[in-house]
Short mmCIF file of C-alpha atoms in Angstrom, two decimals:
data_model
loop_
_atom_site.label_atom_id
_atom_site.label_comp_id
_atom_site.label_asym_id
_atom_site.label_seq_id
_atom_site.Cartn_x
_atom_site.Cartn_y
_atom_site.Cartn_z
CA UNK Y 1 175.20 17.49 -120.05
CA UNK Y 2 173.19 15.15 -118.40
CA UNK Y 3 171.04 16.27 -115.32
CA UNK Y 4 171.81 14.87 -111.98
CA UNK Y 5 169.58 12.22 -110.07
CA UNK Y 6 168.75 12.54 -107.07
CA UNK Y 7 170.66 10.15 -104.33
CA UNK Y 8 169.77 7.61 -101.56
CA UNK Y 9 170.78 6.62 -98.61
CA UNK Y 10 168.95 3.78 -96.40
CA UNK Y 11 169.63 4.21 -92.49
CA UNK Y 12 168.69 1.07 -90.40
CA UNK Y 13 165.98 2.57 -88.04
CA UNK Y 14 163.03 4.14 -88.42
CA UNK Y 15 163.06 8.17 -88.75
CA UNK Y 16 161.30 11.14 -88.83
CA UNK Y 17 163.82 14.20 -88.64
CA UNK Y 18 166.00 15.95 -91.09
CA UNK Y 19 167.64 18.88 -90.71
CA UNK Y 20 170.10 20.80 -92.81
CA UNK Y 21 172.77 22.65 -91.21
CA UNK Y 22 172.44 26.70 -91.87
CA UNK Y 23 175.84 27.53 -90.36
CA UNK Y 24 177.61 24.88 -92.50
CA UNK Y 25 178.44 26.95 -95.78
CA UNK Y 26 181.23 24.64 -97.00
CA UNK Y 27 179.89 21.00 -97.16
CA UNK Y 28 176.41 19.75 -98.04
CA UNK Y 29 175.20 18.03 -94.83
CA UNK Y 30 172.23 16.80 -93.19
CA UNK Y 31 171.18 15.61 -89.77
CA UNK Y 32 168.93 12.63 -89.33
CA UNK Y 33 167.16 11.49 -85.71
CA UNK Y 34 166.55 7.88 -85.73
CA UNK Y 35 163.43 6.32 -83.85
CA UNK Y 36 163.71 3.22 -82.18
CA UNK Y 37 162.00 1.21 -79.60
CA UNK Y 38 164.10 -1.64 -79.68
CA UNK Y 39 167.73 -0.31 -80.75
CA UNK Y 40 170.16 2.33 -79.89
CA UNK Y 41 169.41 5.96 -81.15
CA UNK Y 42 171.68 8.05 -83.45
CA UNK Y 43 172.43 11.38 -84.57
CA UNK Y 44 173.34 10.43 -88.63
CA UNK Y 45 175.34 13.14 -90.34
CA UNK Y 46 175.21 12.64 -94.00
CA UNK Y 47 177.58 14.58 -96.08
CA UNK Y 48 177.12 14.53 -99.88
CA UNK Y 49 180.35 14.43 -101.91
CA UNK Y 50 181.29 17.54 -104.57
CA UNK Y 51 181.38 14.92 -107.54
CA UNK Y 52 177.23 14.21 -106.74
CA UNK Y 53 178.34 10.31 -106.40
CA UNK Y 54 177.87 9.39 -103.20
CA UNK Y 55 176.70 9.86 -99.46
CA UNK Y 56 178.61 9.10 -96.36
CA UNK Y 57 177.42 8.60 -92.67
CA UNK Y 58 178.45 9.70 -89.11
CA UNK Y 59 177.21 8.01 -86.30
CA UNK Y 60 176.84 9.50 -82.95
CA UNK Y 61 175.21 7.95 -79.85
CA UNK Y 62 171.65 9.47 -78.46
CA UNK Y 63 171.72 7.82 -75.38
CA UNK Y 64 168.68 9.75 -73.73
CA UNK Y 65 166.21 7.71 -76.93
CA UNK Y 66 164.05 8.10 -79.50
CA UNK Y 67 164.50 11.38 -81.90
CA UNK Y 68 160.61 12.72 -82.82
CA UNK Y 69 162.57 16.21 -83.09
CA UNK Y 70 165.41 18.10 -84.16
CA UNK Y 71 167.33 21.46 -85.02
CA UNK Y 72 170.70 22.93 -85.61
CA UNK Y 73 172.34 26.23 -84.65
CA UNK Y 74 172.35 28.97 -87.33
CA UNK Y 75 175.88 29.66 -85.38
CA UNK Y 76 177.68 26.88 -85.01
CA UNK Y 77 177.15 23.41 -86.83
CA UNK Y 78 178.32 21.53 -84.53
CA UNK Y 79 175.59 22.29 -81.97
CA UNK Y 80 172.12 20.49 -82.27
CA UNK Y 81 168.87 20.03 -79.96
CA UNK Y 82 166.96 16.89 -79.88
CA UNK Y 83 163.57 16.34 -79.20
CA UNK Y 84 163.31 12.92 -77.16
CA UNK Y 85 160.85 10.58 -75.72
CA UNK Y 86 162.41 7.59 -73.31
CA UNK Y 87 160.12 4.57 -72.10
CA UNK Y 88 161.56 3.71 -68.04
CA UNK Y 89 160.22 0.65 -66.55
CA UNK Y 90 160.84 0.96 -62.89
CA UNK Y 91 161.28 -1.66 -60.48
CA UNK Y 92 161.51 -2.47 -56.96
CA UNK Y 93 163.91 -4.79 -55.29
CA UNK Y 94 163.20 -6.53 -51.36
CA UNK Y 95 166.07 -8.28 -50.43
CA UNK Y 96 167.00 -10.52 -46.71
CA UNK Y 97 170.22 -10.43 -45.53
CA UNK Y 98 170.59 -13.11 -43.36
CA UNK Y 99 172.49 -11.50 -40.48
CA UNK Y 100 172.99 -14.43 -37.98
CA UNK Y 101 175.82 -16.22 -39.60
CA UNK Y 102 178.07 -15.97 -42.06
CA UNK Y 103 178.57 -17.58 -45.14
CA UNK Y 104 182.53 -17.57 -45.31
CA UNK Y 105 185.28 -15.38 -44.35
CA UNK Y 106 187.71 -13.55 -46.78
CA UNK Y 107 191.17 -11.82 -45.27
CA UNK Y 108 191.51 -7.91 -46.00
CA UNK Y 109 194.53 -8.00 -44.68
CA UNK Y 110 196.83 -10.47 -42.33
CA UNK Y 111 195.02 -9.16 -39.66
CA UNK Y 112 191.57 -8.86 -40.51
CA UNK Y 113 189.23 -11.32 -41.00
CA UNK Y 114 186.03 -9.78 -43.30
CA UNK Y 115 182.58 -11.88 -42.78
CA UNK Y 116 180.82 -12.87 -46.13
CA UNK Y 117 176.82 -12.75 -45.37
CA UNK Y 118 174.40 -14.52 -47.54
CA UNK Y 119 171.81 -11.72 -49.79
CA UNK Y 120 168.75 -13.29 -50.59
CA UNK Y 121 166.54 -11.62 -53.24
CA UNK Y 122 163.12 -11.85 -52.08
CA UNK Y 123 161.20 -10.62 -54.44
CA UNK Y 124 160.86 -7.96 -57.28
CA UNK Y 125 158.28 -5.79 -58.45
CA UNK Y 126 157.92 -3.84 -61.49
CA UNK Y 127 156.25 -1.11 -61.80
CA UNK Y 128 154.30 0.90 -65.11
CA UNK Y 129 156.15 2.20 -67.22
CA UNK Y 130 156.55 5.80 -67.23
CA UNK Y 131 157.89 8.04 -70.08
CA UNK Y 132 160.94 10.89 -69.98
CA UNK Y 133 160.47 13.21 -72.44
CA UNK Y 134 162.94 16.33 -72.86
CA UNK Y 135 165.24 18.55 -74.96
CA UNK Y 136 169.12 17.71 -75.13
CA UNK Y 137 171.50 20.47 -76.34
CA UNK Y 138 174.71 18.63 -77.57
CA UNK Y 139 177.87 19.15 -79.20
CA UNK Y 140 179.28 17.02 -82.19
CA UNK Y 141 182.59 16.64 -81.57
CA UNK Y 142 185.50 15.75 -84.04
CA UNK Y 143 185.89 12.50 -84.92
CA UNK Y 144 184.45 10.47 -81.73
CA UNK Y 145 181.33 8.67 -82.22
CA UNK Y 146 179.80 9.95 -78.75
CA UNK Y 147 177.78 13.34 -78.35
CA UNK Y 148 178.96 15.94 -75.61
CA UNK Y 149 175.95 16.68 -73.31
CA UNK Y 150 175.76 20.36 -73.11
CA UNK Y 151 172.61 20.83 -71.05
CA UNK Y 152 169.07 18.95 -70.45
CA UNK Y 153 165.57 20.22 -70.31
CA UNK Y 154 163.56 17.00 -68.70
CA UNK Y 155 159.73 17.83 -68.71
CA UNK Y 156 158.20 17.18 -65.32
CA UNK Y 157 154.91 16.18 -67.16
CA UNK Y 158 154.48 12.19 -67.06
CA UNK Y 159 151.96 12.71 -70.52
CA UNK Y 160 152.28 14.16 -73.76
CA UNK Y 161 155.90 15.01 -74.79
CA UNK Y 162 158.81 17.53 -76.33
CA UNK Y 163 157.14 18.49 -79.63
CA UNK Y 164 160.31 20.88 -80.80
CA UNK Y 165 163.21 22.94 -79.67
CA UNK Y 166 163.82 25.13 -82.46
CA UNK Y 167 166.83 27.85 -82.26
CA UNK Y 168 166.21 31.54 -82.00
CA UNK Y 169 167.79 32.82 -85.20
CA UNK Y 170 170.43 35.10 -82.97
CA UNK Y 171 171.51 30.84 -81.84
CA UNK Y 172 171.60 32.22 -77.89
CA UNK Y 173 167.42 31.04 -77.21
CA UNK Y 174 165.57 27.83 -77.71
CA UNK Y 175 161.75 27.65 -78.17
CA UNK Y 176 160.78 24.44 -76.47
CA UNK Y 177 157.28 23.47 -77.26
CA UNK Y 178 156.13 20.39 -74.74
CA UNK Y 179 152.09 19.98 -74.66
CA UNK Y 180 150.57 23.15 -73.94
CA UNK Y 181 153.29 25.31 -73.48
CA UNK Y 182 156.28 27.00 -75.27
CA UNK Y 183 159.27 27.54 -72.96
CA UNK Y 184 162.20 30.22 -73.95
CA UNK Y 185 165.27 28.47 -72.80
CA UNK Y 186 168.70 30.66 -72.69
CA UNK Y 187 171.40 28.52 -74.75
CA UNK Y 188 174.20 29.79 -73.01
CA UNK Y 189 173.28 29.38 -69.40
CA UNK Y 190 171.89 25.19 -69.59
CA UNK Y 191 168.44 25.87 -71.30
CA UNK Y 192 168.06 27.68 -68.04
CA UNK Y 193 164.03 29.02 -68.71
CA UNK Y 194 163.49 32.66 -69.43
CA UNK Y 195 159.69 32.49 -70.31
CA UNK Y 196 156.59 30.69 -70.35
CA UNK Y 197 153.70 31.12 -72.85
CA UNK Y 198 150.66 28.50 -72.53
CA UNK Y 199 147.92 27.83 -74.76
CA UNK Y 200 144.27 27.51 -74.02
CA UNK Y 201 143.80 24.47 -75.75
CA UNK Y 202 142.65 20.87 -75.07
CA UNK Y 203 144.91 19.48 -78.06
CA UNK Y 204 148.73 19.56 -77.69
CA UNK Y 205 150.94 22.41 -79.69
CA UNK Y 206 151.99 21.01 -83.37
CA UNK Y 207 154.84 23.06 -84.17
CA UNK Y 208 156.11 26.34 -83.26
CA UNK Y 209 158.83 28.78 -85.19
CA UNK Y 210 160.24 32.12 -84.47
CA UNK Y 211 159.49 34.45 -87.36
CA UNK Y 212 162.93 35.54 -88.47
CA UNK Y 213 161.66 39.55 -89.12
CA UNK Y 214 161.42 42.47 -86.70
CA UNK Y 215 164.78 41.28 -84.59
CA UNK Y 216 163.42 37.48 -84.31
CA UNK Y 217 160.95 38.52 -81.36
CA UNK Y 218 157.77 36.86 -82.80
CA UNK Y 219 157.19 33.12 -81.80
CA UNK Y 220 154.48 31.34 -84.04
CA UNK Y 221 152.85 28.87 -82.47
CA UNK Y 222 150.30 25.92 -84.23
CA UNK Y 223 147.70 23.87 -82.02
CA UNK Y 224 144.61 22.29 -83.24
CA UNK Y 225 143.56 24.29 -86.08
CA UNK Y 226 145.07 27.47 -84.65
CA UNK Y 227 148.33 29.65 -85.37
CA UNK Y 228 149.06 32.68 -82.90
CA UNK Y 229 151.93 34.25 -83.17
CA UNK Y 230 153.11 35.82 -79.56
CA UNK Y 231 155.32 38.77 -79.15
CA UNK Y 232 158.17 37.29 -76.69
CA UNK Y 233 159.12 40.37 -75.02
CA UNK Y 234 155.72 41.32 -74.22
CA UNK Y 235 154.02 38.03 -74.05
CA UNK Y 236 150.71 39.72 -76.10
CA UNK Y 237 149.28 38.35 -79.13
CA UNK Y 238 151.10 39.33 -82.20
CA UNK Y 239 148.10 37.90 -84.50
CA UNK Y 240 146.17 34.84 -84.76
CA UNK Y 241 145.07 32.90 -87.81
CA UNK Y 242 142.16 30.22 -86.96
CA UNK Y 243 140.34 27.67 -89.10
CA UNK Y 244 143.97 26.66 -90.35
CA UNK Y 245 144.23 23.15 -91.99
CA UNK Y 246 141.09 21.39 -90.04
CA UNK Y 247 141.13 19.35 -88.19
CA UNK Y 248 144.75 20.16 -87.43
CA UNK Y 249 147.67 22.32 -88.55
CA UNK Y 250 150.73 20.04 -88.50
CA UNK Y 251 153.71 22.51 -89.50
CA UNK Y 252 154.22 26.38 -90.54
CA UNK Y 253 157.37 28.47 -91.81
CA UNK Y 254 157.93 31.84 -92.50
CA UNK Y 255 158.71 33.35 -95.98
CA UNK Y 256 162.26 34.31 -94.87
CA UNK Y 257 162.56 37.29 -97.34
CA UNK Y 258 158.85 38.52 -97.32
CA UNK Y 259 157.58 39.53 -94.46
CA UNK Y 260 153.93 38.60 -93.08
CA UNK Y 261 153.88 35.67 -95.29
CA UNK Y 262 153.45 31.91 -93.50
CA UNK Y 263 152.85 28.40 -95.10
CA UNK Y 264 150.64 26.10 -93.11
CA UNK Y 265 150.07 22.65 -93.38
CA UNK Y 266 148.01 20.17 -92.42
CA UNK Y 267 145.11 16.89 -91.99
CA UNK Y 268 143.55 18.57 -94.87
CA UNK Y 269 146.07 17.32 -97.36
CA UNK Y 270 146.66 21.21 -97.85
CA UNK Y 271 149.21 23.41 -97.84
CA UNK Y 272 148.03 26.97 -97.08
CA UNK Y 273 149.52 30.74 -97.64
CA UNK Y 274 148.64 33.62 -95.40
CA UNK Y 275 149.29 36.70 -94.85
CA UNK Y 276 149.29 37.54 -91.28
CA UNK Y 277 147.97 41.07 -90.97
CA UNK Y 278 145.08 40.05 -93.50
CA UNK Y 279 143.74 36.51 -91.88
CA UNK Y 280 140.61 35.97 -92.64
CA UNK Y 281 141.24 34.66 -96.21
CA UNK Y 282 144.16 32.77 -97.23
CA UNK Y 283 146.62 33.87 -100.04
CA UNK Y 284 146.94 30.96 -101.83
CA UNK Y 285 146.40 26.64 -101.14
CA UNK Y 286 148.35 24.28 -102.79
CA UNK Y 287 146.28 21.07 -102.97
CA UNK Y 288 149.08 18.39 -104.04
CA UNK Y 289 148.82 15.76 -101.46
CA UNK Y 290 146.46 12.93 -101.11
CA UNK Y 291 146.83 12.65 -97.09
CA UNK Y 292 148.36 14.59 -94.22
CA UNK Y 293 151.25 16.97 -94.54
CA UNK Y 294 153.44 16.86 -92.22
CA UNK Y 295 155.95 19.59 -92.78
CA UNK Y 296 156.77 22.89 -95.00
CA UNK Y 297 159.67 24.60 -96.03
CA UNK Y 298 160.68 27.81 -97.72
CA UNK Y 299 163.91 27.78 -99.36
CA UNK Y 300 166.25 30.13 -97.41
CA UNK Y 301 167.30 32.32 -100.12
CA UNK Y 302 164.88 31.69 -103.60
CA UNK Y 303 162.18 32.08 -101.49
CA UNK Y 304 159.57 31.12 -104.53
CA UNK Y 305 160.82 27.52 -103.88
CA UNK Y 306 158.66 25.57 -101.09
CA UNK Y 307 158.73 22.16 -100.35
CA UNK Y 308 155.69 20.06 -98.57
CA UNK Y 309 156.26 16.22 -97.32
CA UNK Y 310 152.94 14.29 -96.53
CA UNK Y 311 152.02 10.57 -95.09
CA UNK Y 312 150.72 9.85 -98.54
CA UNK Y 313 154.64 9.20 -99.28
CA UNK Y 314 155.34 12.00 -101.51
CA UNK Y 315 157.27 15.24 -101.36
CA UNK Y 316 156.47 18.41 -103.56
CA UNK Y 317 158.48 21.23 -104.73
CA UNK Y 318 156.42 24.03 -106.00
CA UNK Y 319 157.13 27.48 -107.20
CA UNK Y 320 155.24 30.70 -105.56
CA UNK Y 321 156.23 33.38 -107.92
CA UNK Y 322 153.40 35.48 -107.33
CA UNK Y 323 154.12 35.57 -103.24
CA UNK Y 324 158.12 35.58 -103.82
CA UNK Y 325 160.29 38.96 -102.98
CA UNK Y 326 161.40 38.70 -106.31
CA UNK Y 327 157.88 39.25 -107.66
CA UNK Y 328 157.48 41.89 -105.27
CA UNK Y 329 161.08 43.38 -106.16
CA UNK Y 330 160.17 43.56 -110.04
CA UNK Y 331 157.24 45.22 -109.54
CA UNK Y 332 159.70 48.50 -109.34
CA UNK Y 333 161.46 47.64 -112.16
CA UNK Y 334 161.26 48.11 -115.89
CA UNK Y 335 161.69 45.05 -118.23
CA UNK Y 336 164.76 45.93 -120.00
CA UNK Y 337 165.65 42.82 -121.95
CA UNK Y 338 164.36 39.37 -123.20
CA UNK Y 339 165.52 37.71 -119.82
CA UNK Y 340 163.00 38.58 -118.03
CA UNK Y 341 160.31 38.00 -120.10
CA UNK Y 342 157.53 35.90 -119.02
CA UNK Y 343 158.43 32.91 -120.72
CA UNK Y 344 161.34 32.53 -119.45
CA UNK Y 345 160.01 33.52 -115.54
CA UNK Y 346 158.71 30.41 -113.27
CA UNK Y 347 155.06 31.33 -112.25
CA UNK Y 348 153.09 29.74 -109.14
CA UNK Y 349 153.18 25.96 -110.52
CA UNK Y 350 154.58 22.86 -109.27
CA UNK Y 351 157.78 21.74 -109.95
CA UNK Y 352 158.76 18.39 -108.59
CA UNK Y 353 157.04 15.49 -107.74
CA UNK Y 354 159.20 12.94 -105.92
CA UNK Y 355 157.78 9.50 -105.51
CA UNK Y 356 160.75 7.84 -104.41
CA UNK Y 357 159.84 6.69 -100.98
CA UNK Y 358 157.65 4.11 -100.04
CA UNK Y 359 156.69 4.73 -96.33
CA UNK Y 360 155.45 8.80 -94.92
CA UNK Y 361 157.65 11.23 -95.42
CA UNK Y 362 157.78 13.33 -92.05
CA UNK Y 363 160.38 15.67 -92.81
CA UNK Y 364 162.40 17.91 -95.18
CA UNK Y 365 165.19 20.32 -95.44
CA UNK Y 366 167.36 22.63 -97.38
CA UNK Y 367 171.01 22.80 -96.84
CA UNK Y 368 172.74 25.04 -95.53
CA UNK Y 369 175.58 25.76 -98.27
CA UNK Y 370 173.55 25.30 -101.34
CA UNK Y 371 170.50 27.11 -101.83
CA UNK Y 372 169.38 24.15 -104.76
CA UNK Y 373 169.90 20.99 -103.00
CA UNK Y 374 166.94 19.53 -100.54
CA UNK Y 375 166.18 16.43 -98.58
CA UNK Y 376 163.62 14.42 -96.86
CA UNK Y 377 163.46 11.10 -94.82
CA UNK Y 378 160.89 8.59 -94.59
CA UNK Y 379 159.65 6.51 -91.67
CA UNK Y 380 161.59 3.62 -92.88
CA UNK Y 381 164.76 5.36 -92.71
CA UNK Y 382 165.40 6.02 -96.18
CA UNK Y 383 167.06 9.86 -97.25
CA UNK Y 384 166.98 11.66 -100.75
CA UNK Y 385 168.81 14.45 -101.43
CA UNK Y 386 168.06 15.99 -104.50
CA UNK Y 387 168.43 19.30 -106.62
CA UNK Y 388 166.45 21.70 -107.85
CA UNK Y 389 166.70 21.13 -111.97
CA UNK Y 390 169.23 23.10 -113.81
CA UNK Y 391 166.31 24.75 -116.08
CA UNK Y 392 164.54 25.79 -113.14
CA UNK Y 393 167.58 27.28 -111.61
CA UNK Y 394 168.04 29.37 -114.76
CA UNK Y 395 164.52 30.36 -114.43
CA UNK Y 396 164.93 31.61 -111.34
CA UNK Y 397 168.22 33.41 -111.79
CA UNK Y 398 167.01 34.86 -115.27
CA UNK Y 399 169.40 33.62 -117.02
#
């Protein structure tokens, strides 16, 4: 039986977020934020079809602008956050009215007589143009083409902007990262802030994630060429890793069957393994790009599978035996039959190479019903999904 290619689809504007959707266990969807100066923003929902043919599109107005950011609730798929930036040019209006006599007359009624003044525009000034930058929480709704606003975080800085919003893994907190700071915002009361954790940096936060162990109450955060994770109840320092992907960590996700086990990427070209209680020498790096890396991504349930999307217009799948729960699992076990030989066991090599975009690849996903299907998006707009090959798969499942 012939192996199935990977699919395209080209959207119209320039992007830089994909998400899958982890409460969606039926259909194969993704979310892509489009990026425009010029053009109207959308929320894309691409659904794949069973048969592997074909991808469809659902378009959804982003009126508050461009999408650098996005996420989805592990609770309810049709609930998203979007990271935003908005350019405003203000402007100021002086006007005359000319008060002394009037222009014409109009009737209200029979009885009144209304007096029409001249307005003379004077003059107009325009002032810089300032940036809004902000989370939206919204709600996807049926079939109309419009999201439902559900609440708004607008940053009162005028600089920097909304680097993420990313979900607690319980779906009732946000994380929102913007410059220097991580805010935890209560989904069910209008991103309403419960927290505040700042960094003492002079370069803006990268990325932050919770670490979905020990009740979700870990909050990793990446700046410069530092990740500390922070304890969320306390506030204290959970642990920090420095010297991470100089001269800056871009991205970071946890193992999400392992625990104490984060990827790092970064302007190294590297993807980087740690162990967090043991930081002061990495546990493995993956040196597969040829420029920066932009984001990484553990696959939700194989967790040997990890996928790494760089500038350099490429996107890597690699295995991670060594590092994987299975790995750790079988050390307890005896080998009882052929299946599990070595041979027929993926070790820590790389799997895919995918060269089929042209422009940076910013972003990548898993989806939420199928552990074996991924995605990524380019700058230019263009999305492959794709699928982890069938003797890979068997690999994996020892079969």
């Amino acid at each position: 039986m012939t192996e199935a290619l990977s699919l395209m689809y080209g959207i119209d504007l320039p992007a830089r977020s994909i998400v899958g959707l982890p409460a969606e266990q039926e259909r194969t969807l993704f979310l892509v934020g489009t990026l425009s100066l010029k053009q109207d923003n959308e929320v894309c929902l691409l659904e794949v079809d069973d048969d592997w043919l074909q991808i469809t599109k659902r378009s959804f107005n982003h009126p508050a602008g461009e999408i650098w950011c996005m996420s989805s609730s592990p609770i309810d798929s049709n609930i998203i956050g979007t990271c935003y930036v908005a350019c405003i040019r203000e402007f100021f209006i002086r006007i005359y009215i000319n008060l002394a006599r009037p222009s014409s007359y109009a009737y209200l009624s029979s009885k009144f007589l209304i007096p029409i003044y001249i307005v003379l525009v004077k003059n107009i000034f325009f002032g810089d143009d300032t940036m809004r930058t902000g989370v939206g929480l919204w709600k996807m709704n049926g079939d109309e083409s419009n999201l439902v606003e559900l609440a708004q975080y607008i940053s009162p800085s005028k600089t920097g902007r909304c680097i993420s919003a990313e979900f607690h893994p319980s779906g009732n907190k946000m994380a929102i990262a913007v410059n220097n700071s991580v805010l935890i915002a209560d989904v069910t009361n209008s991103l309403k802030t419960e927290n505040s954790i700042s960094i003492d940096s002079k370069a803006p936060i990268s990325a932050s994630v919770w670490n979905p162990h020990s009740n979700g109450n870990t909050l990793a955060i990446a700046y410069d060429t530092t990740v500390k994770g922070i304890d969320v109840l306390s506030l204290q320092e959970a642990f920090c890793i420095k010297n991470v992907n100089s001269p800056r960590v871009r991205n970071l996700d946890f193992n999400p069957n392992v625990q104490h086990v984060v990827a790092t990427c970064g302007d190294d070209f590297r993807v980087v393994l740690w162990d967090i209680r043991k930081v002061d020498m990495p546990l493995k790096i993956l040196q597969d790009h040829s420029h920066w890396v932009w984001c990484v991504k553990f696959n939700p349930i194989h967790d040997q599978l990890l996928l790494s999307a760089g500038s350099d217009a490429r996107l890597f799948l690699n295995s991670l035996e060594s590092l994987s729960s299975e790995s750790i699992h079988s050390l307890t076990l005896e080998p009882d039959d052929s299946s599990s030989s070595p041979e027929n066991v993926l070790g820590d090599e790389r799997l895919e190479k995918m060269e089929e975009h042209e422009e940076s690849v910013y972003s990548c996903a898993w989806a939420g019903n199928d552990p074996w299907i991924f995605a990524s998006v380019s700058f230019d707009g263009r999305v492959i999904v794709s699928k982890v090959k069938r003797h890979h798969k068997y690999a994996i499942l020892r079969l």
